[in-house]
Short mmCIF file of C-alpha atoms and ligand atoms in Angstrom, two decimals:
data_model
loop_
_atom_site.label_atom_id
_atom_site.label_comp_id
_atom_site.label_asym_id
_atom_site.label_seq_id
_atom_site.Cartn_x
_atom_site.Cartn_y
_atom_site.Cartn_z
CA UNK N 1 217.56 130.94 14.01
CA UNK N 2 214.92 133.59 14.57
CA UNK N 3 214.88 135.10 18.05
CA UNK N 4 211.61 134.61 19.92
CA UNK N 5 210.38 137.94 21.26
CA UNK N 6 207.56 138.99 23.60
CA UNK N 7 206.19 142.49 23.55
CA UNK N 8 204.15 144.73 25.84
CA UNK N 9 202.68 148.23 25.79
CA UNK N 10 199.90 150.00 23.91
CA UNK N 11 202.30 150.97 21.17
CA UNK N 12 203.29 147.40 20.38
CA UNK N 13 201.06 146.82 17.35
CA UNK N 14 203.11 148.94 14.96
CA UNK N 15 206.26 147.44 16.30
CA UNK N 16 204.99 143.89 15.92
CA UNK N 17 203.82 144.40 12.36
CA UNK N 18 207.13 146.10 11.49
CA UNK N 19 209.13 143.21 12.93
CA UNK N 20 206.88 140.62 11.23
CA UNK N 21 207.39 142.28 7.87
CA UNK N 22 211.09 141.64 8.17
CA UNK N 23 210.39 137.90 8.09
CA UNK N 24 213.66 137.01 9.63
CA UNK N 25 215.80 137.82 12.57
CA UNK N 26 213.07 138.00 15.20
CA UNK N 27 209.68 136.42 15.69
CA UNK N 28 207.05 137.87 18.00
CA UNK N 29 205.72 134.89 19.96
CA UNK N 30 203.40 136.78 22.32
CA UNK N 31 201.85 140.21 22.71
CA UNK N 32 201.26 140.92 26.35
CA UNK N 33 198.77 143.40 27.78
CA UNK N 34 200.76 144.18 30.90
CA UNK N 35 204.14 143.76 32.46
CA UNK N 36 203.06 140.95 34.81
CA UNK N 37 202.01 138.91 31.77
CA UNK N 38 205.29 139.68 30.10
CA UNK N 39 207.20 138.53 33.16
CA UNK N 40 205.19 135.30 33.26
CA UNK N 41 205.86 134.71 29.57
CA UNK N 42 209.62 135.30 30.13
CA UNK N 43 209.69 132.94 33.05
CA UNK N 44 207.96 130.21 31.11
CA UNK N 45 210.96 130.12 28.77
CA UNK N 46 208.96 131.37 25.82
CA UNK N 47 211.24 134.17 24.75
CA UNK N 48 214.85 135.24 24.40
CA UNK N 49 214.03 138.95 24.29
CA UNK N 50 211.31 141.31 25.45
CA UNK N 51 210.37 144.66 23.95
CA UNK N 52 208.70 147.13 26.28
CA UNK N 53 207.03 149.49 23.85
CA UNK N 54 205.58 151.84 26.49
CA UNK N 55 205.66 152.18 30.23
CA UNK N 56 209.37 151.51 30.76
CA UNK N 57 209.06 153.41 34.06
CA UNK N 58 207.60 150.30 35.61
CA UNK N 59 210.77 148.32 35.01
CA UNK N 60 212.85 147.88 38.15
CA UNK N 61 216.16 146.18 38.80
CA UNK N 62 214.41 143.25 40.47
CA UNK N 63 212.09 142.68 37.51
CA UNK N 64 214.96 142.94 35.07
CA UNK N 65 217.06 140.52 37.04
CA UNK N 66 214.16 138.03 37.06
CA UNK N 67 213.81 138.27 33.32
CA UNK N 68 217.56 137.99 32.79
CA UNK N 69 217.53 134.98 35.07
CA UNK N 70 215.14 133.38 32.57
CA UNK N 71 217.64 134.23 29.80
CA UNK N 72 215.69 137.15 28.39
CA UNK N 73 217.25 140.46 27.34
CA UNK N 74 215.09 143.53 27.38
CA UNK N 75 214.79 146.45 24.99
CA UNK N 76 212.62 149.37 26.09
CA UNK N 77 211.50 152.30 24.04
CA UNK N 78 211.85 155.83 25.42
CA UNK N 79 212.82 159.22 24.05
CA UNK N 80 213.71 160.58 27.49
CA UNK N 81 217.53 160.66 27.90
CA UNK N 82 217.27 160.43 31.75
CA UNK N 83 214.99 157.40 31.51
CA UNK N 84 217.36 155.88 28.94
CA UNK N 85 220.25 156.21 31.35
CA UNK N 86 218.16 154.78 34.22
CA UNK N 87 217.23 151.81 32.02
CA UNK N 88 220.90 151.24 31.13
CA UNK N 89 221.80 151.21 34.82
CA UNK N 90 219.35 148.37 35.52
CA UNK N 91 220.47 146.35 32.52
CA UNK N 92 217.87 147.34 29.89
CA UNK N 93 218.79 148.40 26.35
CA UNK N 94 216.98 151.67 25.55
CA UNK N 95 215.87 152.58 22.03
CA UNK N 96 213.92 155.55 20.66
CA UNK N 97 210.17 154.97 20.06
CA UNK N 98 210.59 156.12 16.43
CA UNK N 99 213.11 153.37 15.75
CA UNK N 100 212.52 151.53 12.46
CA UNK N 101 211.86 147.81 12.49
CA UNK N 102 215.23 146.83 11.04
CA UNK N 103 217.18 148.87 13.61
CA UNK N 104 214.99 147.50 16.41
CA UNK N 105 215.64 143.95 15.23
CA UNK N 106 219.35 144.58 15.25
CA UNK N 107 219.15 146.14 18.76
CA UNK N 108 217.33 143.00 19.90
CA UNK N 109 219.96 140.78 18.24
CA UNK N 110 222.79 142.72 19.85
CA UNK N 111 221.09 142.57 23.26
CA UNK N 112 220.58 138.82 22.96
CA UNK N 113 224.16 138.32 21.78
CA UNK N 114 225.52 140.27 24.73
CA UNK N 115 223.12 138.80 27.26
CA UNK N 116 225.23 135.70 27.55
CA UNK N 117 228.19 137.79 28.68
CA UNK N 118 226.15 140.24 30.67
CA UNK N 119 224.21 137.55 32.44
CA UNK N 120 227.27 135.55 33.27
CA UNK N 121 228.98 138.63 34.70
CA UNK N 122 225.88 139.57 36.67
CA UNK N 123 225.48 136.00 37.85
CA UNK N 124 229.04 136.01 38.95
CA UNK N 125 228.72 139.34 40.69
CA UNK N 126 225.26 139.05 42.10
CA UNK N 127 224.13 135.49 42.26
CA UNK N 128 224.68 132.80 44.77
CA UNK N 129 222.74 131.23 47.54
CA UNK N 130 220.89 134.51 47.94
CA UNK N 131 219.29 134.10 44.54
CA UNK N 132 216.70 131.79 43.19
CA UNK N 133 218.65 131.96 39.96
CA UNK N 134 221.62 129.85 40.66
CA UNK N 135 223.77 128.39 43.35
CA UNK N 136 226.64 127.41 41.22
CA UNK N 137 228.60 130.60 40.76
CA UNK N 138 229.15 131.34 44.46
CA UNK N 139 232.85 130.65 44.24
CA UNK N 140 233.20 132.92 41.25
CA UNK N 141 231.10 135.51 42.97
CA UNK N 142 233.56 136.26 45.71
CA UNK N 143 236.49 136.20 43.32
CA UNK N 144 234.80 138.48 40.88
CA UNK N 145 233.76 140.96 43.50
CA UNK N 146 237.28 141.22 44.82
CA UNK N 147 238.64 141.57 41.34
CA UNK N 148 236.11 144.25 40.55
CA UNK N 149 236.96 146.18 43.68
CA UNK N 150 240.64 145.90 43.07
CA UNK N 151 240.30 146.88 39.45
CA UNK N 152 238.23 149.95 40.15
CA UNK N 153 240.34 150.97 43.14
CA UNK N 154 237.12 150.99 45.15
CA UNK N 155 236.78 150.28 48.84
CA UNK N 156 236.37 146.88 50.50
CA UNK N 157 233.29 145.30 51.98
CA UNK N 158 233.69 143.81 55.44
CA UNK N 159 230.76 141.69 56.59
CA UNK N 160 230.32 140.84 60.27
CA UNK N 161 228.42 137.60 60.69
CA UNK N 162 227.77 135.28 63.63
CA UNK N 163 225.33 132.49 64.49
CA UNK N 164 222.09 132.80 66.46
CA UNK N 165 222.27 133.82 70.11
CA UNK N 166 223.39 137.45 69.96
CA UNK N 167 227.14 136.81 69.97
CA UNK N 168 227.89 140.51 69.40
CA UNK N 169 227.67 141.08 65.65
CA UNK N 170 226.19 144.54 65.98
CA UNK N 171 228.47 145.64 68.77
CA UNK N 172 231.42 144.54 66.69
CA UNK N 173 230.22 146.06 63.41
CA UNK N 174 229.43 149.42 64.97
CA UNK N 175 232.73 149.63 66.81
CA UNK N 176 234.75 148.45 63.81
CA UNK N 177 233.13 151.27 61.80
CA UNK N 178 234.02 153.78 64.51
CA UNK N 179 237.60 152.55 64.83
CA UNK N 180 238.21 152.68 61.10
CA UNK N 181 236.67 156.13 60.91
CA UNK N 182 238.95 157.28 63.71
CA UNK N 183 241.94 156.38 61.58
CA UNK N 184 240.68 158.78 58.92
CA UNK N 185 239.11 156.18 56.67
CA UNK N 186 235.80 156.90 55.01
CA UNK N 187 233.32 154.30 56.25
CA UNK N 188 229.75 153.35 55.49
CA UNK N 189 228.05 151.10 58.03
CA UNK N 190 225.16 149.05 56.68
CA UNK N 191 222.54 147.31 58.81
CA UNK N 192 221.51 144.33 56.74
CA UNK N 193 220.11 142.20 59.56
CA UNK N 194 216.61 141.22 58.43
CA UNK N 195 215.75 139.64 61.76
CA UNK N 196 216.86 142.16 64.38
CA UNK N 197 218.24 145.40 62.99
CA UNK N 198 219.75 147.29 65.89
CA UNK N 199 222.57 149.53 64.63
CA UNK N 200 220.39 152.61 65.06
CA UNK N 201 219.60 151.65 68.66
CA UNK N 202 223.25 151.07 69.48
CA UNK N 203 224.17 154.45 68.07
CA UNK N 204 221.27 156.25 69.71
CA UNK N 205 219.73 157.20 66.38
CA UNK N 206 216.05 157.80 66.61
CA UNK N 207 215.57 156.57 63.14
CA UNK N 208 212.52 154.82 61.79
CA UNK N 209 213.21 155.54 58.16
CA UNK N 210 215.26 152.44 57.37
CA UNK N 211 217.87 154.10 55.20
CA UNK N 212 218.96 150.79 53.72
CA UNK N 213 215.44 150.08 52.50
CA UNK N 214 215.32 153.56 50.94
CA UNK N 215 218.64 152.97 49.22
CA UNK N 216 217.52 149.55 48.00
CA UNK N 217 214.36 151.07 46.58
CA UNK N 218 216.35 153.64 44.66
CA UNK N 219 218.86 151.02 43.45
CA UNK N 220 215.96 148.91 42.23
CA UNK N 221 214.63 151.87 40.28
CA UNK N 222 218.09 152.59 38.86
CA UNK N 223 218.37 156.02 40.49
CA UNK N 224 220.85 155.41 43.30
CA UNK N 225 223.59 157.94 42.69
CA UNK N 226 226.01 159.42 45.28
CA UNK N 227 223.62 162.14 46.29
CA UNK N 228 220.79 159.65 46.76
CA UNK N 229 223.02 157.46 48.88
CA UNK N 230 223.89 160.48 51.01
CA UNK N 231 220.21 161.28 51.43
CA UNK N 232 219.40 157.75 52.55
CA UNK N 233 222.23 157.60 55.06
CA UNK N 234 222.91 159.40 58.31
CA UNK N 235 226.24 160.80 59.24
CA UNK N 236 227.38 159.92 62.75
CA UNK N 237 230.06 162.14 64.20
CA UNK N 238 232.27 161.18 67.08
CA UNK N 239 235.12 163.28 68.45
CA UNK N 240 237.52 161.04 66.54
CA UNK N 241 235.89 160.93 63.14
CA UNK N 242 232.66 160.35 61.36
CA UNK N 243 231.02 157.63 59.37
CA UNK N 244 227.79 157.19 57.43
CA UNK N 245 225.09 154.71 58.41
CA UNK N 246 222.43 153.05 56.35
CA UNK N 247 219.99 152.04 59.06
CA UNK N 248 218.12 148.76 58.94
CA UNK N 249 214.49 147.72 58.86
CA UNK N 250 213.61 147.78 62.54
CA UNK N 251 210.07 146.59 61.81
CA UNK N 252 210.42 142.89 61.19
CA UNK N 253 207.89 142.78 58.36
CA UNK N 254 209.95 145.19 56.26
CA UNK N 255 212.66 142.61 55.46
CA UNK N 256 210.93 142.16 52.13
CA UNK N 257 212.32 145.56 51.06
CA UNK N 258 215.90 144.28 51.14
CA UNK N 259 216.07 142.35 47.87
CA UNK N 260 219.36 140.78 46.97
CA UNK N 261 219.81 142.42 43.59
CA UNK N 262 219.12 145.88 44.99
CA UNK N 263 221.33 145.31 48.01
CA UNK N 264 224.24 144.32 45.73
CA UNK N 265 223.87 147.63 43.93
CA UNK N 266 223.74 149.55 47.20
CA UNK N 267 226.87 147.80 48.49
CA UNK N 268 228.71 148.37 45.18
CA UNK N 269 227.70 152.05 45.18
CA UNK N 270 228.75 152.39 48.86
CA UNK N 271 232.11 150.89 48.17
CA UNK N 272 232.72 153.33 45.33
CA UNK N 273 232.27 156.05 47.88
CA UNK N 274 233.97 154.64 50.96
CA UNK N 275 237.26 153.03 51.88
CA UNK N 276 235.34 150.39 53.85
CA UNK N 277 231.74 149.29 53.90
CA UNK N 278 231.00 147.47 57.17
CA UNK N 279 227.90 145.26 57.00
CA UNK N 280 226.09 143.98 60.09
CA UNK N 281 224.36 140.81 58.87
CA UNK N 282 221.67 138.53 60.22
CA UNK N 283 222.52 135.12 61.62
CA UNK N 284 220.50 132.80 59.38
CA UNK N 285 222.21 131.19 56.35
CA UNK N 286 219.46 128.91 55.26
CA UNK N 287 218.74 129.22 51.56
CA UNK N 288 215.14 130.41 51.64
CA UNK N 289 214.06 128.30 48.73
CA UNK N 290 214.29 125.38 51.11
CA UNK N 291 211.67 127.20 53.18
CA UNK N 292 209.41 128.22 50.30
CA UNK N 293 208.03 126.55 47.24
CA UNK N 294 207.84 129.82 45.36
CA UNK N 295 211.28 130.03 43.85
CA UNK N 296 210.85 133.66 42.89
CA UNK N 297 209.52 134.80 46.25
CA UNK N 298 211.53 137.41 48.13
CA UNK N 299 213.99 135.81 50.50
CA UNK N 300 214.49 136.85 54.06
CA UNK N 301 218.04 135.52 54.30
CA UNK N 302 219.07 136.93 50.94
CA UNK N 303 220.45 140.13 52.49
CA UNK N 304 222.80 138.20 54.76
CA UNK N 305 223.81 135.74 52.06
CA UNK N 306 224.35 138.45 49.49
CA UNK N 307 226.40 140.53 51.89
CA UNK N 308 228.61 137.54 52.58
CA UNK N 309 228.94 136.69 48.91
CA UNK N 310 230.11 140.14 47.89
CA UNK N 311 232.24 140.77 50.98
CA UNK N 312 236.00 140.99 50.54
CA UNK N 313 236.42 140.08 54.19
CA UNK N 314 234.16 138.23 56.62
CA UNK N 315 234.49 138.34 60.37
CA UNK N 316 232.63 135.50 62.10
CA UNK N 317 231.92 136.16 65.71
CA UNK N 318 230.76 133.67 68.32
CA UNK N 319 230.05 133.82 72.00
CA UNK N 320 232.75 132.20 74.10
CA UNK N 321 230.66 129.82 76.15
CA UNK N 322 229.23 126.33 76.06
CA UNK N 323 226.29 127.43 73.95
CA UNK N 324 228.00 129.92 71.66
CA UNK N 325 231.04 127.82 70.69
CA UNK N 326 229.17 124.80 69.28
CA UNK N 327 226.82 127.19 67.46
CA UNK N 328 229.79 128.94 65.93
CA UNK N 329 231.36 125.62 64.85
CA UNK N 330 228.12 124.51 63.21
CA UNK N 331 227.56 127.97 61.78
CA UNK N 332 231.00 128.02 60.18
CA UNK N 333 230.26 124.69 58.50
CA UNK N 334 227.03 126.17 57.09
CA UNK N 335 228.90 129.27 56.01
CA UNK N 336 231.49 127.18 54.20
CA UNK N 337 228.66 125.49 52.30
CA UNK N 338 226.73 128.63 51.54
CA UNK N 339 229.65 130.93 50.68
CA UNK N 340 232.71 128.73 50.08
CA UNK N 341 235.07 131.63 49.46
CA UNK N 342 234.17 133.58 52.57
CA UNK N 343 237.36 132.56 54.46
CA UNK N 344 236.12 134.08 57.69
CA UNK N 345 238.35 135.52 60.38
CA UNK N 346 237.08 133.89 63.56
CA UNK N 347 236.56 135.98 66.67
CA UNK N 348 235.32 134.91 70.09
CA UNK N 349 233.45 137.50 72.06
CA UNK N 350 232.30 137.81 75.67
CA UNK N 351 235.35 135.89 76.80
CA UNK N 352 235.18 135.49 80.59
CA UNK N 353 236.47 133.18 83.28
CA UNK N 354 233.06 132.61 84.80
CA UNK N 355 231.89 130.69 81.74
CA UNK N 356 235.13 129.04 80.66
CA UNK N 357 237.27 128.58 83.74
CA UNK N 358 240.75 129.79 84.49
CA UNK N 359 242.99 130.81 81.55
CA UNK N 360 240.02 131.27 79.17
CA UNK N 361 242.15 131.88 76.09
CA UNK N 362 244.07 128.66 76.61
CA UNK N 363 240.93 126.68 77.34
CA UNK N 364 239.06 128.11 74.37
CA UNK N 365 242.06 127.59 72.08
CA UNK N 366 242.32 123.95 73.10
CA UNK N 367 238.59 123.35 72.66
CA UNK N 368 238.88 124.94 69.21
CA UNK N 369 241.74 122.68 68.24
CA UNK N 370 239.67 119.65 69.16
CA UNK N 371 236.21 120.57 67.89
CA UNK N 372 236.58 123.62 65.67
CA UNK N 373 237.34 123.78 61.96
CA UNK N 374 240.89 124.32 60.76
CA UNK N 375 242.23 127.80 61.27
CA UNK N 376 242.94 129.76 64.38
CA UNK N 377 240.80 132.03 66.49
CA UNK N 378 242.04 135.43 65.52
CA UNK N 379 240.88 137.45 68.48
CA UNK N 380 239.46 136.95 71.93
CA UNK N 381 237.24 139.88 72.91
CA UNK N 382 236.70 140.11 76.63
CA UNK N 383 233.31 140.30 78.22
CA UNK N 384 232.79 143.80 79.51
CA UNK N 385 229.22 144.43 80.46
CA UNK N 386 230.04 147.75 82.05
CA UNK N 387 231.54 149.18 78.86
CA UNK N 388 228.83 147.69 76.62
CA UNK N 389 226.03 148.90 78.86
CA UNK N 390 227.57 152.40 79.04
CA UNK N 391 227.77 152.45 75.24
CA UNK N 392 224.18 151.31 74.88
CA UNK N 393 222.91 153.73 77.49
CA UNK N 394 224.65 156.73 75.93
CA UNK N 395 224.21 155.63 72.32
CA UNK N 396 227.91 155.93 71.74
CA UNK N 397 230.84 153.78 70.68
CA UNK N 398 233.48 152.21 72.88
CA UNK N 399 236.22 154.50 71.75
CA UNK N 400 234.25 157.31 73.34
CA UNK N 401 232.69 155.83 76.42
CA UNK N 402 235.34 153.22 77.32
CA UNK N 403 238.42 154.15 75.29
CA UNK N 404 240.85 152.28 77.52
CA UNK N 405 238.76 149.17 78.01
CA UNK N 406 240.35 145.88 76.95
CA UNK N 407 237.29 145.25 74.74
CA UNK N 408 237.70 148.48 72.78
CA UNK N 409 241.45 147.90 72.41
CA UNK N 410 240.94 144.36 71.12
CA UNK N 411 238.45 145.54 68.53
CA UNK N 412 240.78 148.30 67.40
CA UNK N 413 243.66 145.88 67.08
CA UNK N 414 241.48 143.52 65.06
CA UNK N 415 240.87 146.03 62.28
CA UNK N 416 243.58 148.65 62.51
CA UNK N 417 246.87 146.89 61.81
CA UNK N 418 249.00 149.75 63.13
CA UNK N 419 246.77 150.55 66.10
CA UNK N 420 248.64 152.12 69.03
CA UNK N 421 247.08 152.44 72.40
CA UNK N 422 248.09 156.03 72.99
CA UNK N 423 245.70 157.09 70.27
CA UNK N 424 242.86 156.17 72.52
CA UNK N 425 243.04 159.25 74.63
CA UNK N 426 241.68 161.27 71.69
CA UNK N 427 238.15 160.27 72.60
CA UNK N 428 238.52 160.03 76.34
CA UNK N 429 235.81 161.43 78.50
CA UNK N 430 234.02 162.81 75.55
CA UNK N 431 230.46 161.88 74.94
CA UNK N 432 229.36 161.15 71.41
CA UNK N 433 228.52 164.35 69.74
CA UNK N 434 226.64 163.63 66.73
CA UNK N 435 225.00 165.66 64.12
CA UNK N 436 222.56 163.88 62.01
CA UNK N 437 222.38 165.02 58.47
CA UNK N 438 220.38 163.68 55.64
N1 LIG A 501 232.12 141.74 74.85
C1 LIG A 501 230.94 141.92 75.40
N2 LIG A 501 230.83 141.97 76.77
C2 LIG A 501 229.62 142.17 77.34
N3 LIG A 501 228.48 142.32 76.68
C3 LIG A 501 228.52 142.26 75.34
C4 LIG A 501 229.78 142.09 74.65
N4 LIG A 501 229.51 142.09 73.32
C5 LIG A 501 228.17 142.28 73.20
N5 LIG A 501 227.59 142.37 74.40
C6 LIG A 501 226.15 142.61 74.70
O1 LIG A 501 225.45 141.49 74.19
C7 LIG A 501 224.19 141.92 73.68
C8 LIG A 501 224.07 141.48 72.27
O2 LIG A 501 225.05 142.16 71.47
P1 LIG A 501 224.75 142.49 69.97
O3 LIG A 501 223.43 143.20 69.86
O4 LIG A 501 225.96 143.16 69.41
O5 LIG A 501 224.65 141.04 69.41
P2 LIG A 501 224.11 140.54 67.98
O6 LIG A 501 224.91 139.32 67.65
O7 LIG A 501 224.11 141.66 67.03
O8 LIG A 501 222.62 140.13 68.37
P3 LIG A 501 221.27 140.11 67.49
O9 LIG A 501 220.97 138.63 67.31
O10 LIG A 501 220.25 140.77 68.34
O11 LIG A 501 221.55 140.80 66.21
C9 LIG A 501 224.13 143.42 73.86
O12 LIG A 501 223.47 143.74 75.03
C10 LIG A 501 225.63 143.81 73.97
O13 LIG A 501 225.83 144.99 74.74
MG1 LIG A 502 222.58 142.48 65.88
#
């Protein structure tokens, strides 16, 4: 069967007539005047392949993913080797502009033949609730991402999630990053909360540049290499180690810059670089298509959902009180639906007698047995306003401003299996000294 092809670009006429003369493997079903028209044609199910004859520079990862979601493979003509490699990195097959019709037809055929595999792998790796494309492969998504990480020997992604009500996601994520860095691990901390990014505030970084948005933009353009990731991130030094931070979009209206496909690439790139990528996520797990009729519209919750889908490990944190616990229970049920393989480690934060009564651990444990999902609460993090306020005020982490606090020790034990308390003195009475480098 002849492959239906759509084309775009001023140079398409020669290409079209060349392909038509072959009378066989491919049929040009529409000539488009611009990329937007090409995208619409692809999404209407008209074509199995698209040829971008000129202007390949306008192709981004997001566009390509949309076309691939419609089952379309893309061939773009360029004679620039750098552009060819950029195109490859976003899933486009490059070909030289001087290519003869027969070779172009066979490139198109190869691209279409491989799209089945490529799309299924990409769907598995990058699709899930966060995508308009498909909900089905969520289970495979987590499995595949773990397998990929294991196979490449790359680092792990640890997502910190929790329901609405400020249970302490950011505090936990930031301090987990600091604790891991203090053990000598290389760590990248990513602020992917599209509702209330606050990692930079907690760390006292006067940063308005939204490093994660920058990194996503570069990933979308297919130019996110190690050096670019370094440029987009800040290095935060403490006396006990250092870690890199991709700051979030502190202006609420910038959530649109954190597209799922680009974020996946950023997280994958970060995990190639670091032992652990810690992601501070938003609270909301609603699939945005339930909120919007435009199935291709950007999705505010995609960053959280995508982070949870690709994470090797999820920590779910809830506030240990009469409001926080039921929210956590409901939130975990939503999480199980949205990301079935997440297998979260449950942590209760802000544990205090005044809100629970005497023996809070016992009381909370019993309440969990009765109302919570199966599985135990893995850690009880005490309420410690003094330590948290001191950290916030000085823009530092607990291992520096409250190294011996029960809260800091509980967080360290949660993520550092062989944590010993006597290591804590390393940071005692030191204030965070940080050098910010781009
Ligand atoms: N164990 C704790 N004891 C006392 N205060 C805490 C504790 N954990 C967090 N807090 C405080 O609770 C507030 C919210 O914490 P944090 O910003 O980490 O929550 P969040 O879940 O990220 O909230 P948001 O919805 O804003 O993203 C902060 O003021 C923080 O200092
Ligand atoms: Mg937060």
